[in-house]
Coordinates of C-alpha atoms and ligand atoms in Angstrom, one line a residue:
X86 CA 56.4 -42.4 -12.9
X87 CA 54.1 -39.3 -12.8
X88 CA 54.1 -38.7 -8.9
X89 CA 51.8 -35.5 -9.1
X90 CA 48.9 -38.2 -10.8
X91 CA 49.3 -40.6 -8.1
X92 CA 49.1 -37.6 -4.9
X93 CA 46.3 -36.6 -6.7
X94 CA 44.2 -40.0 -7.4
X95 CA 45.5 -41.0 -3.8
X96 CA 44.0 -38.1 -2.1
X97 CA 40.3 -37.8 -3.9
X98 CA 40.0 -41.8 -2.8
X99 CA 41.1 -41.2 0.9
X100 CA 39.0 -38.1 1.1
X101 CA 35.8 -40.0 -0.9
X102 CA 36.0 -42.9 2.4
X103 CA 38.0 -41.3 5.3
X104 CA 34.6 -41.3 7.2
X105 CA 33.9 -45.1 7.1
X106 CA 36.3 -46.0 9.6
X107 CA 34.0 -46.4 12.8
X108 CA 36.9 -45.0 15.3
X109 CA 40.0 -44.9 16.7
X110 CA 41.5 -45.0 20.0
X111 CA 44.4 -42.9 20.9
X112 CA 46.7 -42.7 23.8
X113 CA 48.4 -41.8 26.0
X114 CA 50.4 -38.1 25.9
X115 CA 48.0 -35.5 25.6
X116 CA 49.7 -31.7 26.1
X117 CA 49.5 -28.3 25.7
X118 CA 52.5 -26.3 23.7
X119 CA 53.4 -23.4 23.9
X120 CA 55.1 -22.3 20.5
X121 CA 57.9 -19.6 20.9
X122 CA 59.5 -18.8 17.8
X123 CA 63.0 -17.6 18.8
X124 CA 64.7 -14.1 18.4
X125 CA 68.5 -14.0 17.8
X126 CA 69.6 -10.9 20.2
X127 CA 66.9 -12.0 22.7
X128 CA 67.8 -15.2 22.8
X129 CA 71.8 -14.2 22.5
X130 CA 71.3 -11.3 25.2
X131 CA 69.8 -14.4 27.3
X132 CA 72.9 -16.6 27.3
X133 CA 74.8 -13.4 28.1
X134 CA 72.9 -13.0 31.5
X135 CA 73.0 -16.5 32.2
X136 CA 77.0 -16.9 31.4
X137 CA 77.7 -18.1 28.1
X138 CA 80.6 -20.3 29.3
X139 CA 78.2 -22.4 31.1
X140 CA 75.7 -22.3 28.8
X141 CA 77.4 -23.4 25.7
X142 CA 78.6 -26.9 27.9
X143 CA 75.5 -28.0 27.0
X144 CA 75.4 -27.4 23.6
X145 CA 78.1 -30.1 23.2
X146 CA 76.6 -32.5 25.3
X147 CA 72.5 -32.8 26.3
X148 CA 71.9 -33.0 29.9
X149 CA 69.5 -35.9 31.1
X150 CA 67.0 -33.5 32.3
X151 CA 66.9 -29.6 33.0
X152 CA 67.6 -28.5 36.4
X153 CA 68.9 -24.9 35.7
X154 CA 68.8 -21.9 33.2
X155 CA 72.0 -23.0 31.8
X156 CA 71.0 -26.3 31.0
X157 CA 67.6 -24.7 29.4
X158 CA 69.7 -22.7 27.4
X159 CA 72.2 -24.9 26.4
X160 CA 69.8 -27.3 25.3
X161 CA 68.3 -25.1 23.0
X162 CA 71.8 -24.2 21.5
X163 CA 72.2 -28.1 21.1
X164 CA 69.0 -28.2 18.8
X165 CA 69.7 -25.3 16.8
X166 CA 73.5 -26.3 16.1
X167 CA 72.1 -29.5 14.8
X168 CA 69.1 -28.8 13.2
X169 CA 67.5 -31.6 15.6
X170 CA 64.5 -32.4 17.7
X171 CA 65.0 -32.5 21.6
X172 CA 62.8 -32.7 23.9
X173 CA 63.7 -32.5 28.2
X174 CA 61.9 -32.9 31.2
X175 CA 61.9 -29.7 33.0
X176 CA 62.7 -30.6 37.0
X177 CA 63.2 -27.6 38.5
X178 CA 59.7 -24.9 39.7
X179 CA 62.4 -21.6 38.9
X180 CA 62.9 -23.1 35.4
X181 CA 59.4 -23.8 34.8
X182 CA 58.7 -19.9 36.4
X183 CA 61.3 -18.4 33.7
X184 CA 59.8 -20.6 30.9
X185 CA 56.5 -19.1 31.4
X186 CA 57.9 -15.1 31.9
X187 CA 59.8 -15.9 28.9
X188 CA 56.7 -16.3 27.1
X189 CA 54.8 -18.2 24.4
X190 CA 54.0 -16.8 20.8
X191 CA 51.3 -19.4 20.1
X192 CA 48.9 -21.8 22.3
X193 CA 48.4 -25.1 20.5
X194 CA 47.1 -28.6 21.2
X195 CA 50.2 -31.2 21.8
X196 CA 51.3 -34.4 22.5
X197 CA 51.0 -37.0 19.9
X198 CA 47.5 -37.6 21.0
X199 CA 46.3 -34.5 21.1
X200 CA 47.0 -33.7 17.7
X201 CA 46.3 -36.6 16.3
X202 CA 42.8 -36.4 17.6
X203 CA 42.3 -32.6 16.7
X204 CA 43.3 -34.4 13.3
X205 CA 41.5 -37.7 12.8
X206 CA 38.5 -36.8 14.8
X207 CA 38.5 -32.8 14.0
X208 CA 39.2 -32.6 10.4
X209 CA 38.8 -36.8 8.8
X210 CA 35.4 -36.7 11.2
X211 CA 36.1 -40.2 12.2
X212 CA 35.3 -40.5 16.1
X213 CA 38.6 -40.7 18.6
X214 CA 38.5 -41.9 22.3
X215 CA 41.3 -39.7 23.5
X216 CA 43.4 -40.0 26.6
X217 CA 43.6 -37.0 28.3
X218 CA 46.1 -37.2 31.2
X219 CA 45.1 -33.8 32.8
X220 CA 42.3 -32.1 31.6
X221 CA 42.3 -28.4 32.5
X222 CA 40.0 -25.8 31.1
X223 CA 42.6 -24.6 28.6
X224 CA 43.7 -28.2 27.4
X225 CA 39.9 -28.3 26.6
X226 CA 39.5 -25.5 24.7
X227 CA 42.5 -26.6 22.6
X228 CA 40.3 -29.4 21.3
X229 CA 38.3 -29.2 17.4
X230 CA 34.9 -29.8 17.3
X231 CA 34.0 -32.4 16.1
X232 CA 33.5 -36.4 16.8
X233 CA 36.3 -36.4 19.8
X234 CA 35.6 -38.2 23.1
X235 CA 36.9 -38.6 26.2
X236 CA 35.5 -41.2 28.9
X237 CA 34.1 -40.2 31.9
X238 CA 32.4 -42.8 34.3
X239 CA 29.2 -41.3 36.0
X240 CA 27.1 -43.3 38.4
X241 CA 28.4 -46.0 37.6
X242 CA 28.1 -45.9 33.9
X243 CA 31.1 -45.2 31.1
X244 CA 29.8 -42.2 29.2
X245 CA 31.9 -40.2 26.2
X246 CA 31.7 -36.9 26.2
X247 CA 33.7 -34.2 24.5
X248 CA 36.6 -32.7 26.2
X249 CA 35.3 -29.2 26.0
X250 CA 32.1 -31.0 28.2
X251 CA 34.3 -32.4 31.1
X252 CA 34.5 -29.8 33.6
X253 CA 36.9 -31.3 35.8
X254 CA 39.1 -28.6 35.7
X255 CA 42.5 -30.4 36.8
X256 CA 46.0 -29.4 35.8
X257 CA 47.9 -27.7 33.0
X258 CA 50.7 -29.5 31.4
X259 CA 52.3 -27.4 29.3
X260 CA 55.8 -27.9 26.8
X261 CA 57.9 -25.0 25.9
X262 CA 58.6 -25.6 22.2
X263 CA 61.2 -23.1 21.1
X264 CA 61.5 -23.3 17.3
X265 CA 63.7 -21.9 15.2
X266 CA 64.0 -21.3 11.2
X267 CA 66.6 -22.9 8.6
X268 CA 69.4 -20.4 8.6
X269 CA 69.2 -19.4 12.3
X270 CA 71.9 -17.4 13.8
X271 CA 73.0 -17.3 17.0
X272 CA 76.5 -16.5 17.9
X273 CA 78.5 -18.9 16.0
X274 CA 75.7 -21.6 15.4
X275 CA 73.9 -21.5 12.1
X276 CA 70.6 -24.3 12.1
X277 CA 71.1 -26.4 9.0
X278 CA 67.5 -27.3 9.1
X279 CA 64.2 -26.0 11.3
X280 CA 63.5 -27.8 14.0
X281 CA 62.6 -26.8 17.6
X282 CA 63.9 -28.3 21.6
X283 CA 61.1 -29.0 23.6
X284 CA 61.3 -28.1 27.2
X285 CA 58.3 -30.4 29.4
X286 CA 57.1 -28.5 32.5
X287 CA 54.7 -31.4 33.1
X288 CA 54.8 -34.5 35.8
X289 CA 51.8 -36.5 33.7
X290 CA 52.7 -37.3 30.5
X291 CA 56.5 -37.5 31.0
X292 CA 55.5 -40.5 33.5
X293 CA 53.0 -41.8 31.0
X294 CA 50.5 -41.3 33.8
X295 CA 47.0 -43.3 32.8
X296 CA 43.5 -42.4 34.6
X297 CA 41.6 -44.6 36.0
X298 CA 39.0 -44.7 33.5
X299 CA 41.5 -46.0 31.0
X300 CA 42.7 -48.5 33.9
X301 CA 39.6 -49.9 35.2
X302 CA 37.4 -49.8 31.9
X303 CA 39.6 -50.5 29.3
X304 CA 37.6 -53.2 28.0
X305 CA 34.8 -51.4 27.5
X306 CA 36.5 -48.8 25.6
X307 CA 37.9 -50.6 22.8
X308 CA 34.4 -51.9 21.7
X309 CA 34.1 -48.8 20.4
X310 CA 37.4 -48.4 18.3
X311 CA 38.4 -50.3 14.8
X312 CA 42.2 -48.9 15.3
X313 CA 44.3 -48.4 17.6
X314 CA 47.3 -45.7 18.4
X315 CA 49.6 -45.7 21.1
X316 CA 52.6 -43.1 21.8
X317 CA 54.4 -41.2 24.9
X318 CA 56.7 -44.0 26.3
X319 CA 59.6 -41.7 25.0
X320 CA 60.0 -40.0 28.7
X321 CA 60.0 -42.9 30.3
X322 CA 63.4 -43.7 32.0
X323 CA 64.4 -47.2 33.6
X324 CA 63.2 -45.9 37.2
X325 CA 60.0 -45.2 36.1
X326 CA 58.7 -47.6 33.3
X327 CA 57.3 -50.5 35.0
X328 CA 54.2 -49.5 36.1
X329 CA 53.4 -47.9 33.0
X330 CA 54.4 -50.7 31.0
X331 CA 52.7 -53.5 32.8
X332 CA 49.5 -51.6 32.2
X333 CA 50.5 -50.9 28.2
X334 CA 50.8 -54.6 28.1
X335 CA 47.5 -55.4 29.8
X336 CA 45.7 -52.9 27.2
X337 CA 47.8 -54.7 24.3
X338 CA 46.0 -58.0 24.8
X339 CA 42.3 -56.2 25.0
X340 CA 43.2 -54.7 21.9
X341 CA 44.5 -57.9 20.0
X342 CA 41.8 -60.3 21.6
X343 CA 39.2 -57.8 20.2
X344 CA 41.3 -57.5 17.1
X345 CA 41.8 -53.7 16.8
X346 CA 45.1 -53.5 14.7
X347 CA 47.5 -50.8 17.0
X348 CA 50.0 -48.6 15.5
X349 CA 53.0 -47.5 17.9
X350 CA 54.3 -44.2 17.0
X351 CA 57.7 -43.5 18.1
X352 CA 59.3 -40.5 19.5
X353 CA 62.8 -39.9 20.5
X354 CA 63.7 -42.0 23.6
X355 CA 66.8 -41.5 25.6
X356 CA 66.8 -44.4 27.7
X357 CA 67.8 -47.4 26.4
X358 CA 66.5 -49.2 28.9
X359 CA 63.3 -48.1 28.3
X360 CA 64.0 -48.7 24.0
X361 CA 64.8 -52.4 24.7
X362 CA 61.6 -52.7 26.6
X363 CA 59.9 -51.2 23.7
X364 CA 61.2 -53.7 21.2
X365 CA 59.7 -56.3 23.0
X366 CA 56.3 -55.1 23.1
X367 CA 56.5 -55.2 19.3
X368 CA 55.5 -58.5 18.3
X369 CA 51.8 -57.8 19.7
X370 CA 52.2 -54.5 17.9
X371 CA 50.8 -54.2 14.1
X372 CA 52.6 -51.0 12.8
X373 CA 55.1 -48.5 13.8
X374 CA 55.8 -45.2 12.7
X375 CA 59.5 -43.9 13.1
X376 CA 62.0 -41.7 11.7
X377 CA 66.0 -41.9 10.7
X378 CA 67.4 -40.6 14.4
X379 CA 64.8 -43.1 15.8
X380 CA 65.7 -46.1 13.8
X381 CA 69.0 -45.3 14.2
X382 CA 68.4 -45.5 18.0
X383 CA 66.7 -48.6 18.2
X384 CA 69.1 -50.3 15.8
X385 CA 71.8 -49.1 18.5
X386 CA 69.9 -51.4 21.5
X387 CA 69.5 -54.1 18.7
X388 CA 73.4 -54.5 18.5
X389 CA 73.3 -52.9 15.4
X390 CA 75.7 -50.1 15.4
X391 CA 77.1 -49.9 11.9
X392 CA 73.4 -50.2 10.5
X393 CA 73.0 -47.5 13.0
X394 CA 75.7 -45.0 11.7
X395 CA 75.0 -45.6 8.6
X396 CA 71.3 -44.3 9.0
X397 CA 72.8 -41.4 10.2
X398 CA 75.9 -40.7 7.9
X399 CA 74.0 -38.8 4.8
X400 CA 71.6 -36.9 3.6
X401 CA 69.0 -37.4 2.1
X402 CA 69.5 -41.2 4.8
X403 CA 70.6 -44.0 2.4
X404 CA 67.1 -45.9 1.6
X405 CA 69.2 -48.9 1.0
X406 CA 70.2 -48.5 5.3
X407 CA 66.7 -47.9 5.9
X408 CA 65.5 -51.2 4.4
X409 CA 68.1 -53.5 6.2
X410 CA 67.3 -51.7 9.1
X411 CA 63.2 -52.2 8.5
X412 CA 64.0 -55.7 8.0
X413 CA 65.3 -56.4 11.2
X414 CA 62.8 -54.7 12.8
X415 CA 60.0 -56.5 10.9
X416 CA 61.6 -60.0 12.1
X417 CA 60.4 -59.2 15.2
X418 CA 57.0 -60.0 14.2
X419 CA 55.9 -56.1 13.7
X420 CA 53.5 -56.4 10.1
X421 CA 54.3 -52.5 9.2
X422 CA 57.2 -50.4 9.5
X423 CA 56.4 -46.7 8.1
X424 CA 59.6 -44.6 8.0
X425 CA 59.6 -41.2 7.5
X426 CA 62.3 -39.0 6.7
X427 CA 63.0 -35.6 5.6
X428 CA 62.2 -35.8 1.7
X429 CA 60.8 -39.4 1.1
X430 CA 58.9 -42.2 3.2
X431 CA 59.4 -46.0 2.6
X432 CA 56.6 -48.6 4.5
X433 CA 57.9 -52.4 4.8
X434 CA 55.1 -54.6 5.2
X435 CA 53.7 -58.3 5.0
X436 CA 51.2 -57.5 3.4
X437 CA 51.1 -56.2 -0.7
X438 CA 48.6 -53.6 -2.4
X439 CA 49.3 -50.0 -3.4
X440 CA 46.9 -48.7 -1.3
X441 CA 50.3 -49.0 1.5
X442 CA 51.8 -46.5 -1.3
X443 CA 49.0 -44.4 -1.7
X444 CA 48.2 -43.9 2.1
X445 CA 52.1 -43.0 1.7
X446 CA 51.1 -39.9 -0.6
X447 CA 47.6 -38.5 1.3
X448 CA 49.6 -38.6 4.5
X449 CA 52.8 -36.7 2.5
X450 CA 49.4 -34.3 1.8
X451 CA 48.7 -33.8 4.8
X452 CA 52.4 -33.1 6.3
X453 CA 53.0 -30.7 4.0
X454 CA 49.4 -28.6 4.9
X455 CA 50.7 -28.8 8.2
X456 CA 54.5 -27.3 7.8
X457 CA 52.8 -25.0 5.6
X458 CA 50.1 -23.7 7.6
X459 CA 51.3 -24.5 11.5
X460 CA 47.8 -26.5 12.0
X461 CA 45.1 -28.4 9.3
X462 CA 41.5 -27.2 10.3
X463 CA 39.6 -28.3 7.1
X464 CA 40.5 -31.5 5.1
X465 CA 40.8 -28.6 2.1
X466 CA 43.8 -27.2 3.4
X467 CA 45.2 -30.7 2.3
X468 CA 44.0 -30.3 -1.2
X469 CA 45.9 -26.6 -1.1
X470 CA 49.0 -28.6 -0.5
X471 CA 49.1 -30.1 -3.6
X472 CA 50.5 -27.3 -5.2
X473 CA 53.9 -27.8 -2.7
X474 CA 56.7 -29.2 -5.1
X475 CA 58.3 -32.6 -4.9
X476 CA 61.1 -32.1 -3.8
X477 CA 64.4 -33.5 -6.2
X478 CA 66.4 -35.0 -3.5
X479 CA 63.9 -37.9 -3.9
X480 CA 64.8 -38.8 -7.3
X481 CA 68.6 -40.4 -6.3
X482 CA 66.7 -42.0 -3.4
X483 CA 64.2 -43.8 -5.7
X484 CA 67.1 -44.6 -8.5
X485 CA 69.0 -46.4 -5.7
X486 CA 65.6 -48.5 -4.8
X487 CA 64.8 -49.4 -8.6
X488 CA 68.9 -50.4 -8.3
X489 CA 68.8 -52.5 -5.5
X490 CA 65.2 -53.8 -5.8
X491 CA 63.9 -53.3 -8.5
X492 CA 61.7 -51.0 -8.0
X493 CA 58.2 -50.1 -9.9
X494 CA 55.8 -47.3 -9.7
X495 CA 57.1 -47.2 -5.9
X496 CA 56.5 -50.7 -4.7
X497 CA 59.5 -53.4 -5.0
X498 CA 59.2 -57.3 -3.3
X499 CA 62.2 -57.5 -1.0
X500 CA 62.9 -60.4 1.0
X501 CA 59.5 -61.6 1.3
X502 CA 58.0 -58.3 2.4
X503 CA 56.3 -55.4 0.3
X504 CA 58.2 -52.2 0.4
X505 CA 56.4 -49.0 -0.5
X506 CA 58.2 -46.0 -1.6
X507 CA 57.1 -42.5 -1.9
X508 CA 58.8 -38.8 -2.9
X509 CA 57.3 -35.9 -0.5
X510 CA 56.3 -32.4 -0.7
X511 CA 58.7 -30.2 1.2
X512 CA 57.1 -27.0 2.3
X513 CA 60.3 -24.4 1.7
X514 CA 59.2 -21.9 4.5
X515 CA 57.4 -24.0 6.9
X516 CA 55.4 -22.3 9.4
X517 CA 56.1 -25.0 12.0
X518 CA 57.6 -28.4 12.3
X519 CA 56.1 -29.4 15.4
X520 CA 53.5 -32.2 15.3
X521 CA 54.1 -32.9 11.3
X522 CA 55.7 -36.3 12.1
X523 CA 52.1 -37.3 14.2
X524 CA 50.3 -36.0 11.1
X525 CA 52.1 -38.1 8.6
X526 CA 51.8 -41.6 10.7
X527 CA 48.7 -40.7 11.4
X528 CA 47.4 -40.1 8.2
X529 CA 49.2 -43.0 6.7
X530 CA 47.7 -45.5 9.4
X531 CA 44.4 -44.7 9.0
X532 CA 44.2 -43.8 5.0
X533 CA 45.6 -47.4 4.7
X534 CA 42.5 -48.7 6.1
X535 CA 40.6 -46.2 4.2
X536 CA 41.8 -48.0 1.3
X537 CA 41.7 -51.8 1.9
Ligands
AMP722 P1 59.4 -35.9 13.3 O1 60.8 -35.6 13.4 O2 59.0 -37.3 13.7 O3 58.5 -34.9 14.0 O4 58.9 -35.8 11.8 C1 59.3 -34.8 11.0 C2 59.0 -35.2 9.6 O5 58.3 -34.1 9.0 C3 60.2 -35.4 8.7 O6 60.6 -36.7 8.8 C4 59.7 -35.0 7.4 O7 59.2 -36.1 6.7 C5 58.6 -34.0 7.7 N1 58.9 -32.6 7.4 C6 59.8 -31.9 8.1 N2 59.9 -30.6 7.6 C7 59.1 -30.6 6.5 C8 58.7 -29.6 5.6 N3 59.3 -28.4 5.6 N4 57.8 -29.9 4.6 C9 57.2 -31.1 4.6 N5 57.5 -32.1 5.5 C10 58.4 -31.8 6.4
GLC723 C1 55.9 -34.6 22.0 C2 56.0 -33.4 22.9 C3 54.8 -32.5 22.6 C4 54.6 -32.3 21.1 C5 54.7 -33.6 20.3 C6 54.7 -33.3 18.9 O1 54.9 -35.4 22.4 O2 56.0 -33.7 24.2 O3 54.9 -31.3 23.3 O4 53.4 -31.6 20.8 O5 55.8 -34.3 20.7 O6 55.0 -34.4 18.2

C-alpha cells in the first residue's frame, strides 16, 4: 500500500470541494488560551516556594478542582509525569490572580469551537454559526476572517454577524494551558510525550452555559447549517448537568427533524455521571470523535473494564482493543466512531466507501500542519505537511488489522460495519499539541462529506 499516493490524492480532492458544504453549526465551548510553555528552574523554583511536599501529593493523585497553588502545581506535575492531557476548573480568585502574574507566552483562540471555527470557517471558507459563550473584545479579535458568524437578535430579527462585529463587550474566559516538550525535566519527572494541563479560570464554558439566542432561536439557526458539531459537556459534573443537558437534547431533535447529521466530539470527562448521560444521548447522535484515554473511559461506565485496560495497557493502543471497543459503542445506534490516537486513526461506520479513509488522511494533513506550526492560517500550510513522515509504529498496527480482519488498502468489513484504517504523520518537534485533536475530527467530519 503506497500511503504517501493516497495523502496526496485524498488531499487535492478535499481541497478541489471543501467549499461546497453550505455550513456548519458549532457549539458550545468557545475560549481564550493562554499558551505558556514551561521553564524547568522556574517552574522547579515555583514548587520550592509553594512546598514541594504538598505539591507533589497531587502529582500522584488529581484533585477534583483547583482550590490552591499546590493543587495548581501539582496538577501540572501529574501531566508532565504522564505525558497526559488534564484539564481543571480553577475555583479559587487568588489562583486565577497567580495564573495571570505567572504569565502567558502566546494568546490563541480555544475551546473546541473556537478552533474549529477559526478552522472550518477561517481557512476551508465554509460558513460556521459559532457559539460564543462570552464574547469579549479580545475573544473577538481571536477570530480569522473569514465566513464565521455568530447570532445576534436585533429588533426583533436573527441577524449573523461576525464576531469581530458584535460589540458587546462581555467577559474574558481565559484557560491557562501550560505545555511542556517530550523529554521535560523537572525534578525527578521526565514527560514521555508532550502534552500540556489545562487550568480553566472561566464560570461559562465549564457550566456549558448557552445564550439566549441559541435557546430561544435555535430553530431558526439550523436552517442555515448542513452539519452539525457539538462539544464542551466534559466540565460538566453530576450537580450541574441537567439544565444543560435538557437544552442539548431539545437542540438534538431540531437538528435530526431538519436532518443535519451532528458529530459529538469528546473531551476528557471526569464525572461519570455526566459520561453515562452522554452515552445516552448517542443514539440521536451521527458521529463521534474520541481518543484511547476517552474510550477507555467510557468503556469504564459501560461495564467494560477489561476492554478498558486493555485500551490503555500499550503503546502504540492495540487496534484490535479499539475495534471491540468501537463496536460496542456503535451498538448503541451511533453511525460513526472516528478514533484517534497517537500514530494511526481507525473510523467504524455503517456505512462503506473510501472516501471514510480518505477524509481519515486530509484530516491526518491537517493535524500534523497544526503540531507543526502551533496554528493553520492558509489551507497551504496543509499541503506543507505532506512532507512530515509516516511514522513506523503504524506498520505493526496495520499488520495486526490485515490479521484479524483482513484488511485491504485500509478498509476491512467487520461484523457488519466498515472499518477505515489510516497511518499518520507525526510531527517530531511539535510546536504545540493543543487543539490538534479538534483539528483532526474536524477535518475528518467535514472532508467526509466533502467526499460523498
Ligand atoms: P487530543 O488528545 O484529543 O487532543 O488529540 C491529540 C491527537 O493529536 C493524538 O491522538 C494524535 O493523533 C495527534 N497528535 C499528537 N501529537 C502529534 C504530533 N506530534 N504530530 C501529529 N499528530 C499528533
Ligand atoms: C478544551 C479546553 C480549551 C482548549 C481545547 C483544545 O476545550 O478547555 O482551553 O483550547 O480543549 O482542544
Amino acid at each position: 500500500m503506497v500511503w504517501g499516493e493516497l495523502y496526496s490524492s485524498a488531499f487535492e480532492r478535499v481541497r478541489a470541494k471543501v467549499g461546497n458544504v453550505k455550513g456548519v453549526l458549532l457549539a458550545y465551548n468557545t475560549n481564550i488560551d493562554a499558551i505558556k510553555y514551561l521553564e524547568r528552574n522556574d517552574l522547579e523554583a515555583r514548587v520550592e516556594r509553594t512546598g514541594k511536599e504538598e505539591v507533589i501529593q497531587y502529582s500522584e493523585e488529581l484533585p477534583e478542582s483547583i482550590k490552591g497553588v499546590p493543587q495548581l502545581l501539582g496538577s501540572i506535575l501529574w501531566s508532565v509525569k504522564r505525558g497526559k492531557a488534564a484539564e481543571l476548573y480553577v475555583e479559587s480568585c487568588p489562583v486565577r490572580f497567580y495564573m495571570r502574574r505567572w504569565g502567558w507566552d502566546e494568546l490563541r483562540m480555544g475551546g473546541q469551537v473556537g478552533i474549529m471555527a477559526n478552522l472550518i470557517g477561517g481557512v476551508y471558507g465554509i460558513p460556521v454559526i459559532t457559539h460564543v459563550p462570552q464574547l469579549s473584545k479580545l475573544q473577538a479579535t481571536l477570530f480569522n476572517d473569514g465566513p464565521i458568524y455568530v447570532p445576534r437578535v436585533e429588533d426583533g430579527k436573527l441577524k449573523l454577524l461576525h464576531p469581530r462585529e458584535f460589540n458587546n463587550n462581555e467577559e474574558n474566559c481565559i484557560h491557562y494551558i501550560y505545555e511542556f516538550p517530550r523529554g521535560f525535566r523537572v525534578f525527578d519527572f521526565e514527560a514521555p510525550r508532550e502534552n500540556r494541563f489545562i487550568g480553566s479560570a472561566d464560570d461559562y464554558n465549564p457550566n456549558l452555559y448557552i445564550r439566549s439566542e441559541f435557546r430561544e432561536r435555535f430553530d431558526e439557526i439550523v436552517p442555515r447549517v448542513q452539519l452539525a458539531i457539538i462539544s464542551g459537556l466534559q466540565a460538566l459534573t453530576r450537580k450541574n448537568y441537567r439544565e444543560p443537558f435538557e437544552i442539548i437534547r431539545g437542540h438534538l431533535e431540531v437538528l435530526n427533524e431538519k436532518k443535519v447529521p451532528v458529530h459529538l466530539e469528546f473531551a476528557f470527562t471526569p464525572d461519570k455521571t455526566v459520561r453515562k448521560e452522554i452515552l445516552k444521548l448517542l443514539p440521536e447522535i451521527w458521529s463521534v470523535g474520541l481518543n484511547e484515554v476517552e474510550l477507555a473511559s467510557i468503556m469504564e461506565v459501560m461495564g467494560e473494564k477489561d476492554l478498558a485496560e486493555k485500551l490503555l495497557a500499550s503503546d502504540p493502543v492495540n487496534p484490535i482493543a479499539v475495534t471491540e471497543a468501537m463496536l460496542k459503542l456503535a451498538e448503541l445506534g451511533v453511525r460513526r466512531i472516528h478514533f484517534h490516537t497517537y500514530g494511526y486513526y481507525l473510523a467504524l461506520t455503517s456505512y462503506r466507501g473510501d472516501f471514510v479513509r480518505d477524509a481519515l488522511l486530509f484530516a491526518a494533513l491537517a493535524a500534523a500542519a497544526k503540531a507543526k506550526l502551533g496554528d493553520v492560517s492558509l489551507i497551504n500550510d496543509i499541503a506543507s505537511a505532506m512532507d512530515v513522515p509516516i511514522n513506523d509504529k503504524a506498520k505493526a498496527v496495520e499488520e495486526a488489522l490485515v490479521k484479524e480482519y483482513g484488511m485491504k488498502n485500509g478498509i476491512a468489513e467487520v461484523s457488519g460495519y466498515q472499518l477505515a484504517f489510516i497511518p499518520t504523520k507525526i510531527v517530531e518537534k511539535p510546536k504545540s499539541t493543543v487543539g490538534v485533536g479538534d483539528t483532526i475530527s474536524s477535518s475528518a467530519f467535514i472532508s467526509e462529506f466533502v467526499l460523498r
